[in-house]
């Protein structure tokens, strides 16, 4: 077949443009990315060969070779792994299936220096080759196939594919270096880069120099070595390899489980959020090995979704080598490993939460929202997880408050842990429902993660104290003592007969639009607010579901009136004489309460008409 010309998917072209023009100074990371891909390709073939040995065709030992040609100014990264078919070449090196590209492009654009160091994380590591090469060739033959292919591109919108009769199993990535990038021909420099970035991948990386081939990395699966032999730098380098990360991990957990079930795990908790943390798949990211042979990076059963922030490897001694993905489901050994890992990880997070220099806030800000998913998904570990949770509160300022701390400073007579949910911390602090709590000095948890809509009701209580939303059900704060000054400051309330008349008038005017109208204990400043009835769905949750097209419209709410507000007082006075005349005022109050909840008025035109009329009267 003759050479064929194809265009990159638009996203790839954009990405390449950024990569090529980036002024990023750590260009050498391209080598880490390409070696990482080569190592993955070998792992994949090793796994497939477990069931089909013919794929190996005699060539047993997997390795990655670096070969330079000083005259042609090329650097090749050659592996004898799985290789790519023609279709895979087009698919893998021409398009980006993952949702990551757009996110990557955005994040790089925001950064003036063009920090492309995280490129690997976004599943687009291959393209980093264009930082140092103005022409890239990929010569490849897929294991088990007859024909090889050569892919060529200068990274400017197009690539070509042609047959390559001489291609060997695996892939050769041949880089024609840009002017000024000759350092990547220098054996000393290459050695150095490999030592820094790829020393502990499990395969040998060799360098050919003057016809001699020499292994230049340690090529030991780092996790199999004993802790005492491993330096912090080596852990970090391995973390960069498995996590495609560039920073330091927040925590490193390396341990061997011995006894009924044996396995080794080397797990990392990163410091910052990966871009796909909230993808709906909620995939975990720890690789599974069996006796140092890579099995899969997609074993959903290895860790629960709420631990998807973990990176690293787990190497089992007890699973059979030819374990298939299907066998991994409902596998009792894997279930035991999972439960052991979860316990260990939670214990380490707890240890760091108590340590002076644990930097717990970093972890919590990045992954708290994910860990909280465990509160309603992992019944067994619920209490352990709850102990790790931290919250912003109405009285805590910037402090991250644990439930234990909250309990310790509850007011006399307070019998519940109060919380409010919403999506914006600053707006949430202004919620009218909080006023009565603030007046009594009662601390309220400010919950802003979507998951917060679900776990408090699932958990119900913390150490016998009910978890209660301040925007739901009745709020009886009379048992909580206020300080005397607050009592003195209290404004007079509307008389009972007036308030009853106003409530009756409001019910009549609003009809089906509300579930109930009542006087309120939770307001001090605002005239009105809306709350959800005890068994109903919270207002914020309902909105969240509606945004995701999952709701069934709005349920009617309870309108609460503040009997001490001047407006309510005078309306109550008027209601005694003629309640029916107050219809417009009642509707305005109701719509105002809706607006404070972030909703639109129930009938925007009617709202505008009533508002104009009221303003006109006032002039
Ligand atoms: P990622 O490795 O994160 O998936 P890349 O852009 O680096 O993203 O690579 C895209 C895909 O190309 C890989 O997922 C893999 O399927 C394929 N690929 C890259 N390098 C090789 C290689 N050396 N051998 C076989 N396949 C490869």
Coordinates of C-alpha atoms in Angstrom, one line a residue, residues 115 117-118 121-122 239-240 243-251 268-278 308-311 359 361-368 370:
X115 CA 4.0 24.4 32.0
X117 CA 5.1 19.0 32.7
X118 CA 1.8 17.4 33.5
X121 CA -1.3 12.8 33.3
X122 CA -3.6 13.9 30.5
X239 CA 5.9 8.1 41.8
X240 CA 6.6 10.3 38.8
X243 CA 1.4 8.7 38.4
X244 CA 2.7 10.7 35.4
X245 CA 3.2 13.4 38.0
X246 CA 5.8 15.9 38.6
X247 CA 5.4 17.0 42.2
X248 CA 6.2 15.3 45.5
X249 CA 3.6 12.8 46.7
X250 CA 1.7 13.9 49.8
X251 CA 2.1 10.4 51.3
X268 CA 1.1 7.2 46.7
X269 CA -1.3 10.0 47.6
X270 CA -0.6 13.0 45.3
X271 CA -0.8 16.5 46.5
X272 CA -2.9 18.0 43.8
X273 CA -6.0 16.9 42.0
X274 CA -5.7 15.1 38.8
X275 CA -7.9 16.7 36.1
X276 CA -10.2 13.7 35.8
X277 CA -10.9 13.2 39.5
X278 CA -14.6 13.8 39.0
X308 CA -9.4 6.9 43.2
X309 CA -6.8 9.5 44.3
X310 CA -4.3 6.7 45.0
X311 CA -1.5 6.0 42.5
X359 CA -0.1 19.1 56.1
X361 CA -5.2 20.6 54.7
X362 CA -3.4 19.9 51.4
X363 CA -4.9 16.4 51.3
X364 CA -8.3 17.5 52.4
X365 CA -8.6 20.4 49.9
X366 CA -7.6 18.1 47.0
X367 CA -9.4 14.8 47.9
X368 CA -11.8 15.4 50.8
X370 CA -13.7 12.1 47.1

